[in-house]
Short mmCIF file of C-alpha atoms in Angstrom, two decimals:
data_model
loop_
_atom_site.label_atom_id
_atom_site.label_comp_id
_atom_site.label_asym_id
_atom_site.label_seq_id
_atom_site.Cartn_x
_atom_site.Cartn_y
_atom_site.Cartn_z
CA UNK A 1 -8.90 -23.68 25.63
CA UNK A 2 -10.48 -22.01 29.34
CA UNK A 3 -7.29 -20.42 31.82
CA UNK A 4 -8.25 -20.11 34.95
CA UNK A 5 -6.79 -18.75 38.44
CA UNK A 6 -6.81 -20.11 41.58
CA UNK A 7 -4.91 -21.32 44.70
CA UNK A 8 -3.56 -24.87 45.40
CA UNK A 9 -1.73 -26.04 47.30
CA UNK A 10 -0.17 -22.84 49.65
CA UNK A 11 0.47 -20.47 46.04
CA UNK A 12 -1.28 -19.40 42.97
CA UNK A 13 -1.62 -21.06 39.59
CA UNK A 14 -2.90 -20.86 36.66
CA UNK A 15 -4.91 -23.89 34.87
CA UNK A 16 -6.92 -24.95 31.91
CA UNK A 17 -10.02 -26.53 32.23
CA UNK A 18 -10.66 -30.19 30.77
CA UNK A 19 -12.27 -30.62 27.63
CA UNK A 20 -16.16 -31.36 29.20
CA UNK A 21 -16.02 -28.04 32.23
CA UNK A 22 -15.49 -30.68 35.65
CA UNK A 23 -11.78 -30.32 36.50
CA UNK A 24 -9.21 -27.91 36.18
CA UNK A 25 -5.65 -29.28 34.79
CA UNK A 26 -2.74 -27.48 35.86
CA UNK A 27 0.88 -27.06 34.39
CA UNK A 28 2.02 -29.94 36.55
CA UNK A 29 -0.46 -32.33 35.41
CA UNK A 30 -2.60 -32.96 38.41
CA UNK A 31 -5.63 -32.37 37.91
CA UNK A 32 -8.47 -30.86 39.77
CA UNK A 33 -12.56 -30.86 40.21
CA UNK A 34 -13.92 -27.00 39.35
CA UNK A 35 -16.03 -27.16 41.50
CA UNK A 36 -14.73 -27.33 44.86
CA UNK A 37 -11.43 -25.35 43.66
CA UNK A 38 -11.02 -21.96 45.02
CA UNK A 39 -10.49 -19.86 41.85
CA UNK A 40 -9.27 -16.27 42.05
CA UNK A 41 -10.26 -13.46 39.53
CA UNK A 42 -8.24 -14.78 35.98
CA UNK A 43 -6.33 -10.98 36.15
CA UNK A 44 -2.30 -11.08 35.32
CA UNK A 45 -1.37 -8.84 38.44
CA UNK A 46 -0.72 -5.78 37.81
CA UNK A 47 -2.36 -5.53 35.23
CA UNK A 48 -5.37 -2.28 33.61
CA UNK A 49 -8.66 -2.56 33.96
CA UNK A 50 -10.61 -0.34 31.92
CA UNK A 51 -14.25 0.06 31.86
CA UNK A 52 -16.67 1.45 30.16
CA UNK A 53 -20.08 3.40 30.74
CA UNK A 54 -22.72 4.15 28.88
CA UNK A 55 -21.26 1.64 25.38
CA UNK A 56 -24.92 0.35 24.52
CA UNK A 57 -28.11 3.09 23.33
CA UNK A 58 -30.30 1.43 25.11
CA UNK A 59 -28.95 1.20 29.01
CA UNK A 60 -28.10 5.24 27.55
CA UNK A 61 -31.24 6.03 26.76
CA UNK A 62 -32.78 4.18 30.30
CA UNK A 63 -30.63 6.29 32.86
CA UNK A 64 -31.50 9.01 30.71
CA UNK A 65 -28.14 9.77 28.62
CA UNK A 66 -27.25 10.11 25.12
CA UNK A 67 -25.38 7.76 24.06
CA UNK A 68 -21.30 9.05 24.38
CA UNK A 69 -19.71 11.23 21.02
CA UNK A 70 -16.46 9.32 22.56
CA UNK A 71 -16.25 6.45 24.64
CA UNK A 72 -16.32 7.28 28.10
CA UNK A 73 -13.24 4.62 29.92
CA UNK A 74 -12.45 4.89 34.13
CA UNK A 75 -10.32 2.41 35.63
CA UNK A 76 -10.75 0.16 38.23
CA UNK A 77 -8.65 -1.34 40.80
CA UNK A 78 -7.26 -5.29 41.79
CA UNK A 79 -9.42 -4.35 45.00
CA UNK A 80 -12.43 -4.86 43.13
CA UNK A 81 -12.00 -7.63 41.51
CA UNK A 82 -13.91 -11.21 43.26
CA UNK A 83 -13.52 -14.45 41.76
CA UNK A 84 -16.71 -16.68 40.52
CA UNK A 85 -18.91 -18.34 43.25
CA UNK A 86 -17.28 -15.28 45.25
CA UNK A 87 -19.18 -12.97 47.11
CA UNK A 88 -20.22 -9.01 46.89
CA UNK A 89 -21.08 -7.05 49.59
CA UNK A 90 -24.34 -4.44 49.93
CA UNK A 91 -23.71 -2.00 51.66
CA UNK A 92 -26.09 -1.20 54.13
CA UNK A 93 -27.11 1.97 53.61
CA UNK A 94 -28.00 1.79 50.01
CA UNK A 95 -30.89 0.14 48.41
CA UNK A 96 -29.98 0.36 44.32
CA UNK A 97 -27.06 -1.96 43.81
CA UNK A 98 -27.39 -3.71 40.39
CA UNK A 99 -25.29 -6.07 38.06
CA UNK A 100 -24.33 -5.34 34.88
CA UNK A 101 -22.82 -7.80 32.53
CA UNK A 102 -20.13 -7.46 30.11
CA UNK A 103 -18.12 -9.14 27.70
CA UNK A 104 -14.28 -8.11 28.57
CA UNK A 105 -11.39 -7.98 26.43
CA UNK A 106 -7.99 -9.30 27.13
CA UNK A 107 -5.16 -7.38 25.34
CA UNK A 108 -2.63 -10.18 24.31
CA UNK A 109 -0.42 -8.17 22.35
CA UNK A 110 1.15 -4.69 22.83
CA UNK A 111 -1.26 -2.05 21.66
CA UNK A 112 -0.14 1.74 20.72
CA UNK A 113 -1.74 3.61 18.80
CA UNK A 114 -3.10 1.05 16.71
CA UNK A 115 -5.83 1.16 13.63
CA UNK A 116 -9.34 -0.14 14.48
CA UNK A 117 -9.10 -2.14 11.09
CA UNK A 118 -6.02 -3.83 13.28
CA UNK A 119 -7.19 -4.19 16.62
CA UNK A 120 -8.80 -6.91 17.32
CA UNK A 121 -5.86 -9.94 16.36
CA UNK A 122 -4.41 -7.96 19.67
CA UNK A 123 -7.19 -9.48 21.94
CA UNK A 124 -5.90 -12.51 23.36
CA UNK A 125 -8.96 -13.60 25.17
CA UNK A 126 -12.29 -12.96 26.55
CA UNK A 127 -14.05 -12.94 30.29
CA UNK A 128 -16.71 -12.00 31.71
CA UNK A 129 -17.24 -8.97 34.39
CA UNK A 130 -20.62 -8.30 36.28
CA UNK A 131 -19.81 -4.45 36.93
CA UNK A 132 -21.96 -3.74 39.62
CA UNK A 133 -23.04 0.20 40.28
CA UNK A 134 -24.88 1.25 43.35
CA UNK A 135 -26.35 4.26 42.87
CA UNK A 136 -26.92 6.26 46.06
CA UNK A 137 -22.97 6.88 45.62
CA UNK A 138 -23.40 8.41 41.88
CA UNK A 139 -21.87 12.19 42.13
CA UNK A 140 -21.96 14.15 39.29
CA UNK A 141 -17.67 14.44 39.45
CA UNK A 142 -15.84 12.07 37.14
CA UNK A 143 -18.84 9.71 37.44
CA UNK A 144 -19.07 7.16 37.82
CA UNK A 145 -17.76 8.21 40.72
CA UNK A 146 -15.24 5.76 42.24
CA UNK A 147 -17.41 5.31 45.00
CA UNK A 148 -20.13 3.67 42.70
CA UNK A 149 -17.86 1.38 40.57
CA UNK A 150 -14.26 0.83 42.70
CA UNK A 151 -15.82 -0.66 45.58
CA UNK A 152 -14.29 -3.48 46.98
CA UNK A 153 -15.12 -6.94 45.31
CA UNK A 154 -18.15 -5.71 43.78
CA UNK A 155 -16.81 -6.81 39.62
CA UNK A 156 -16.92 -10.09 39.39
CA UNK A 157 -15.08 -11.79 36.71
CA UNK A 158 -14.65 -15.08 35.00
CA UNK A 159 -14.62 -17.84 35.94
CA UNK A 160 -12.50 -18.06 33.54
CA UNK A 161 -10.47 -16.48 30.11
CA UNK A 162 -11.26 -18.63 27.00
CA UNK A 163 -8.77 -17.57 23.63
CA UNK A 164 -10.11 -15.24 21.38
CA UNK A 165 -9.16 -18.04 18.59
CA UNK A 166 -11.70 -19.74 19.75
CA UNK A 167 -14.16 -16.98 19.77
CA UNK A 168 -15.56 -16.46 15.83
CA UNK A 169 -17.36 -13.52 16.28
CA UNK A 170 -16.91 -11.27 19.72
CA UNK A 171 -19.49 -8.98 18.30
CA UNK A 172 -22.40 -11.57 17.48
CA UNK A 173 -22.80 -13.11 21.82
CA UNK A 174 -25.70 -12.66 23.28
CA UNK A 175 -24.95 -11.67 26.83
CA UNK A 176 -27.96 -12.52 30.00
CA UNK A 177 -28.16 -11.29 33.86
CA UNK A 178 -30.40 -13.46 36.01
CA UNK A 179 -31.13 -12.81 39.68
CA UNK A 180 -32.57 -15.72 41.68
CA UNK A 181 -33.26 -17.45 37.99
CA UNK A 182 -34.71 -14.77 36.75
CA UNK A 183 -33.69 -12.74 34.08
CA UNK A 184 -33.11 -9.13 34.20
CA UNK A 185 -30.89 -8.31 30.66
CA UNK A 186 -30.23 -9.19 27.77
CA UNK A 187 -28.38 -8.31 24.78
CA UNK A 188 -26.09 -8.71 22.32
CA UNK A 189 -22.94 -7.59 22.16
CA UNK A 190 -23.86 -6.75 18.47
CA UNK A 191 -24.92 -3.41 20.05
CA UNK A 192 -22.56 -1.66 21.62
CA UNK A 193 -22.03 1.65 20.24
CA UNK A 194 -18.12 2.05 19.98
CA UNK A 195 -17.58 -2.01 19.56
CA UNK A 196 -13.84 -3.56 21.21
CA UNK A 197 -11.94 -2.51 17.75
CA UNK A 198 -12.79 0.93 18.02
CA UNK A 199 -12.03 0.61 21.87
CA UNK A 200 -8.68 -0.77 21.22
CA UNK A 201 -8.37 1.95 18.88
CA UNK A 202 -9.16 4.44 20.91
CA UNK A 203 -7.35 3.76 24.10
CA UNK A 204 -3.70 3.08 22.73
CA UNK A 205 -3.63 5.87 21.03
CA UNK A 206 -3.64 8.02 24.85
CA UNK A 207 -1.89 4.99 26.52
CA UNK A 208 0.42 1.97 25.81
CA UNK A 209 -1.59 -1.79 26.33
CA UNK A 210 0.09 -4.34 27.35
CA UNK A 211 -1.19 -8.92 27.35
CA UNK A 212 -3.41 -8.48 30.10
CA UNK A 213 -4.86 -5.76 30.56
CA UNK A 214 -9.06 -5.52 30.60
CA UNK A 215 -11.43 -3.61 28.46
CA UNK A 216 -14.89 -4.33 30.59
CA UNK A 217 -16.71 -3.08 27.55
CA UNK A 218 -19.74 -2.23 28.54
CA UNK A 219 -23.58 -3.20 29.30
CA UNK A 220 -26.79 -3.49 27.71
CA UNK A 221 -30.81 -2.02 29.38
CA UNK A 222 -32.05 -3.45 32.56
CA UNK A 223 -31.53 -1.98 35.99
CA UNK A 224 -32.34 -4.41 38.50
CA UNK A 225 -31.81 -3.91 42.08
CA UNK A 226 -29.81 -7.36 44.57
CA UNK A 227 -30.48 -7.40 48.29
CA UNK A 228 -28.54 -9.81 50.52
CA UNK A 229 -29.09 -13.36 49.99
CA UNK A 230 -29.19 -13.07 45.76
CA UNK A 231 -27.27 -15.34 43.94
CA UNK A 232 -26.69 -13.76 40.37
CA UNK A 233 -25.77 -14.60 37.38
CA UNK A 234 -23.85 -13.21 34.24
CA UNK A 235 -23.65 -15.11 31.14
CA UNK A 236 -22.29 -15.01 27.94
CA UNK A 237 -22.71 -16.73 25.01
CA UNK A 238 -19.26 -19.08 24.33
CA UNK A 239 -17.64 -17.31 27.09
CA UNK A 240 -18.80 -18.36 30.60
CA UNK A 241 -21.68 -17.92 33.01
CA UNK A 242 -20.17 -15.60 35.99
CA UNK A 243 -22.08 -16.97 39.51
CA UNK A 244 -21.97 -14.30 42.60
CA UNK A 245 -23.69 -14.60 45.99
CA UNK A 246 -25.00 -10.71 47.50
CA UNK A 247 -24.57 -10.76 51.54
CA UNK A 248 -24.63 -7.39 53.54
CA UNK A 249 -21.33 -5.33 53.71
CA UNK A 250 -19.45 -6.79 57.25
CA UNK B 1 6.66 0.00 36.06
CA UNK B 2 4.50 0.01 39.11
CA UNK B 3 2.31 -2.88 39.93
CA UNK B 4 0.69 -0.86 42.45
CA UNK B 5 -2.76 1.79 41.57
CA UNK B 6 -2.11 4.85 42.75
CA UNK B 7 -5.47 7.20 43.11
CA UNK B 8 -5.03 10.99 42.83
CA UNK B 9 -7.69 13.06 44.56
CA UNK B 10 -9.25 15.78 42.32
CA UNK B 11 -10.31 19.73 43.58
CA UNK B 12 -8.60 18.72 47.19
CA UNK B 13 -7.00 22.52 46.90
CA UNK B 14 -9.56 24.79 49.53
CA UNK B 15 -9.27 27.87 47.76
CA UNK B 16 -9.99 26.11 44.00
CA UNK B 17 -12.79 24.58 45.50
CA UNK B 18 -14.26 27.16 47.14
CA UNK B 19 -14.28 29.30 43.95
CA UNK B 20 -15.43 26.65 41.77
CA UNK B 21 -18.27 26.43 44.67
CA UNK B 22 -21.06 28.78 42.45
CA UNK B 23 -20.06 26.78 39.42
CA UNK B 24 -20.65 22.77 41.42
CA UNK B 25 -24.79 24.70 42.04
CA UNK B 26 -25.13 23.99 38.39
CA UNK B 27 -25.49 21.99 35.60
CA UNK B 28 -23.82 19.16 35.47
CA UNK B 29 -22.61 19.02 38.82
CA UNK B 30 -25.42 19.81 40.52
CA UNK B 31 -24.32 20.12 44.24
CA UNK B 32 -20.46 19.89 45.48
CA UNK B 33 -18.84 17.40 45.91
CA UNK B 34 -19.29 15.41 49.21
CA UNK B 35 -16.61 12.20 48.95
CA UNK B 36 -13.52 12.85 47.59
CA UNK B 37 -13.29 13.17 43.75
CA UNK B 38 -10.84 10.25 42.32
CA UNK B 39 -8.99 9.55 39.39
CA UNK B 40 -7.41 6.60 39.04
CA UNK B 41 -3.41 6.08 37.35
CA UNK B 42 -1.52 2.53 36.42
CA UNK B 43 0.56 0.52 34.66
CA UNK B 44 2.60 2.78 32.31
CA UNK B 45 0.78 6.17 33.83
CA UNK B 46 3.40 5.48 36.03
CA UNK B 47 7.09 6.52 35.83
CA UNK B 48 10.41 6.95 38.31
CA UNK B 49 12.35 10.20 38.40
CA UNK B 50 14.44 10.96 35.83
CA UNK B 51 11.96 9.80 32.98
CA UNK B 52 11.35 11.64 29.97
CA UNK B 53 7.59 12.53 29.79
CA UNK B 54 5.75 13.17 26.08
CA UNK B 55 3.04 16.13 26.08
CA UNK B 56 0.98 14.58 23.55
CA UNK B 57 0.29 16.32 20.53
CA UNK B 58 -2.26 18.96 20.24
CA UNK B 59 -2.00 20.11 24.61
CA UNK B 60 -0.17 22.96 24.38
CA UNK B 61 1.72 22.15 27.83
CA UNK B 62 0.84 19.59 30.90
CA UNK B 63 -0.57 21.09 34.58
CA UNK B 64 2.74 20.25 37.28
CA UNK B 65 0.82 18.86 39.89
CA UNK B 66 3.66 18.96 42.40
CA UNK B 67 2.38 16.86 44.72
CA UNK B 68 2.73 14.09 48.21
CA UNK B 69 2.11 10.35 47.71
CA UNK B 70 1.87 7.99 50.13
CA UNK B 71 2.10 4.51 49.71
CA UNK B 72 0.28 1.51 51.70
CA UNK B 73 2.85 -0.90 52.62
CA UNK B 74 2.09 -4.03 54.47
CA UNK B 75 1.78 -2.53 57.85
CA UNK B 76 0.10 1.10 56.82
CA UNK B 77 0.85 3.95 55.03
CA UNK B 78 4.11 3.93 56.50
CA UNK B 79 5.67 5.50 53.07
CA UNK B 80 5.83 8.57 51.15
CA UNK B 81 7.01 10.08 47.93
CA UNK B 82 7.64 13.66 45.82
CA UNK B 83 4.89 13.45 43.28
CA UNK B 84 4.75 15.02 39.66
CA UNK B 85 0.92 14.19 39.25
CA UNK B 86 0.48 15.50 35.38
CA UNK B 87 -2.55 16.14 33.22
CA UNK B 88 -3.57 17.98 30.25
CA UNK B 89 -5.03 20.99 30.48
CA UNK B 90 -9.34 20.44 31.03
CA UNK B 91 -12.15 22.24 32.83
CA UNK B 92 -15.09 19.77 33.03
CA UNK B 93 -15.19 17.90 36.42
CA UNK B 94 -18.10 15.64 35.30
CA UNK B 95 -16.74 12.60 32.84
CA UNK B 96 -13.68 10.91 34.00
CA UNK B 97 -10.97 12.44 32.11
CA UNK B 98 -9.09 9.76 30.83
CA UNK B 99 -7.43 10.89 27.87
CA UNK B 100 -6.50 13.84 30.28
CA UNK B 101 -5.28 11.88 33.06
CA UNK B 102 -4.23 8.68 31.59
CA UNK B 103 -1.44 8.82 28.91
CA UNK B 104 1.64 7.30 29.84
CA UNK B 105 4.09 8.91 32.71
CA UNK B 106 1.38 11.38 33.98
CA UNK B 107 2.62 10.65 37.28
CA UNK B 108 6.63 10.29 37.84
CA UNK B 109 7.15 9.60 42.00
CA UNK B 110 10.40 10.01 43.82
CA UNK B 111 12.14 7.42 45.77
CA UNK B 112 10.13 6.44 49.16
CA UNK B 113 10.94 7.58 52.48
CA UNK B 114 9.80 7.88 56.38
CA UNK B 115 6.65 10.50 55.94
CA UNK B 116 7.55 13.73 56.95
CA UNK B 117 6.66 14.36 60.44
CA UNK B 118 5.09 17.68 59.45
CA UNK B 119 3.21 16.15 56.30
CA UNK B 120 0.32 19.33 57.12
CA UNK B 121 2.64 21.54 56.53
CA UNK B 122 4.65 20.26 53.93
CA UNK B 123 6.28 23.26 51.42
CA UNK B 124 6.67 21.49 47.71
CA UNK B 125 8.66 23.82 45.41
CA UNK B 126 8.78 23.30 41.58
CA UNK B 127 11.22 24.62 39.73
CA UNK B 128 11.09 24.74 35.80
CA UNK B 129 14.31 25.04 33.89
CA UNK B 130 16.91 25.84 37.15
CA UNK B 131 14.05 29.07 37.94
CA UNK B 132 11.13 27.62 40.67
CA UNK B 133 7.82 28.69 39.60
CA UNK B 134 5.62 27.49 41.98
CA UNK B 135 5.45 27.12 46.00
CA UNK B 136 2.09 25.47 47.87
CA UNK B 137 1.99 24.26 51.49
CA UNK B 138 -0.15 21.19 52.12
CA UNK B 139 -2.31 22.98 54.63
CA UNK B 140 -3.90 24.70 51.81
CA UNK B 141 -5.11 20.79 51.13
CA UNK B 142 -9.64 20.81 52.13
CA UNK B 143 -9.11 17.24 53.15
CA UNK B 144 -5.60 16.21 55.12
CA UNK B 145 -3.96 13.33 54.07
CA UNK B 146 -5.10 11.25 56.91
CA UNK B 147 -8.71 12.67 56.43
CA UNK B 148 -8.13 11.76 52.92
CA UNK B 149 -6.91 8.47 53.46
CA UNK B 150 -10.02 7.52 55.92
CA UNK B 151 -12.36 9.01 54.07
CA UNK B 152 -11.07 6.66 50.97
CA UNK B 153 -10.37 4.03 52.34
CA UNK B 154 -14.42 4.03 54.16
CA UNK B 155 -15.16 2.43 50.62
CA UNK B 156 -12.39 0.91 48.97
CA UNK B 157 -9.04 -1.06 50.28
CA UNK B 158 -5.98 0.49 48.87
CA UNK B 159 -3.73 -2.83 49.05
CA UNK B 160 0.04 -2.67 49.26
CA UNK B 161 2.06 -1.32 46.39
CA UNK B 162 -1.28 1.49 46.11
CA UNK B 163 -0.57 4.63 46.81
CA UNK B 164 -3.16 7.85 47.33
CA UNK B 165 -1.86 11.01 45.78
CA UNK B 166 -2.58 14.21 48.56
CA UNK B 167 -3.88 16.45 46.09
CA UNK B 168 -2.67 19.27 42.90
CA UNK B 169 -2.51 23.42 43.55
CA UNK B 170 -5.72 24.78 42.03
CA UNK B 171 -2.91 27.15 40.59
CA UNK B 172 -0.25 24.58 39.68
CA UNK B 173 2.16 25.57 36.85
CA UNK B 174 1.48 24.79 32.37
CA UNK B 175 5.32 23.07 31.94
CA UNK B 176 6.42 22.82 27.71
CA UNK B 177 8.02 20.03 26.09
CA UNK B 178 11.82 20.78 26.64
CA UNK B 179 11.29 21.93 29.99
CA UNK B 180 12.79 20.03 32.88
CA UNK B 181 10.60 19.80 36.17
CA UNK B 182 12.51 19.82 39.60
CA UNK B 183 10.31 19.05 42.76
CA UNK B 184 11.54 19.35 46.20
CA UNK B 185 10.19 19.42 50.04
CA UNK B 186 11.53 18.89 52.76
CA UNK B 187 12.57 15.45 54.23
CA UNK B 188 11.38 13.51 50.76
CA UNK B 189 13.82 12.40 48.01
CA UNK B 190 14.11 14.74 45.15
CA UNK B 191 12.20 14.22 41.76
CA UNK B 192 12.90 15.41 38.46
CA UNK B 193 11.62 14.38 34.99
CA UNK B 194 11.77 16.58 31.65
CA UNK B 195 9.22 16.89 29.63
CA UNK B 196 9.13 16.13 25.69
CA UNK B 197 7.25 15.99 22.27
CA UNK B 198 5.07 12.91 21.70
CA UNK B 199 6.28 10.67 19.42
CA UNK B 200 4.68 9.81 16.42
CA UNK B 201 1.25 9.15 17.40
CA UNK B 202 -2.64 10.15 16.13
CA UNK B 203 -3.62 13.46 17.75
#
């Protein structure tokens, strides 16, 4: 099952996709065409958003870093999220803004001090994120710093959450990014330095993970800059294809 | 639990920033920070006054960062709370410090009231087990609260329910398991928490 969050009839609602992905079925039984729905990022309000840096060895090498010896985790606020088909803004004084396609694990049950062997069972679902970075704003303080990673609407998320039960092996999914149809990132979730189970074990020893919390699990190599007018697609095999448009920051 | 996100500003004590300036010209930093150095506390990381907060296994104690939180409301930054912004002591500012800042309960906040008129001259006092251990004045801030709000919101929105923490003193004291911590400042509701040993959990 694929779960979408949207605005319909003046309120926020959750619905599920029909079998052919063409329509959204609401709790009331009403069905709406997916293509014209007003989507929201499929996030539980108040949930925490964890994100990983340098979690693919080839991306670390590309940036001139060794792969870290423990997960490099940072947090995001809800301001950073934008839905499928939304718009992300390129600042007017920056040229080096690049998309980062990521598999997102959505926690399904409380996780505290969980062993890695038991951790995947606590994932409720998966979605896709495009964790844009603006390299001009990088500073070596709590890097990647929030001016790079927590800008408004620079973390597209969606289009939906797929039930974990429908994902046979989350560590064997192809992921890719296309800018105007041209592939700029291509990898596999099998290449993560710290797989999802290890990330949950690590984080759950630090803090209590709650249902709805999200872990953006990092991105493979391929740094390509976007320009206003570009259409960016981030796709994770079996999860979804997340579309985003780039425009100038107003 | 708070639905909003709290953003803390590291290195916002002017004296601390000056003392570290030589190190900030060396690797891995290269140059002193330009934008506010932010970190995030949210979800179970934020608790109210009265909470018992765990000192994690392996940590000697927690930095008692007495400060003020300005809360974004629908109409602006019109609400203020006393805050105890706790940290596992750490010296490196290079990578996000999730294990030092992101633990459950490492931000305690008091009740929200009006923003004190003399915000830039606010004296915040920390008392441990009945004895005053620290006192500092927000005039020490590198970026005063209003400047910090302007500089942060220039690149990211704070949403209603989000909070901005003004910064902690570079000489903030350490609290240990068993301590009862009280934070006070004129015009704001007081804040009291206790520190306890972590239960269970792997080191």
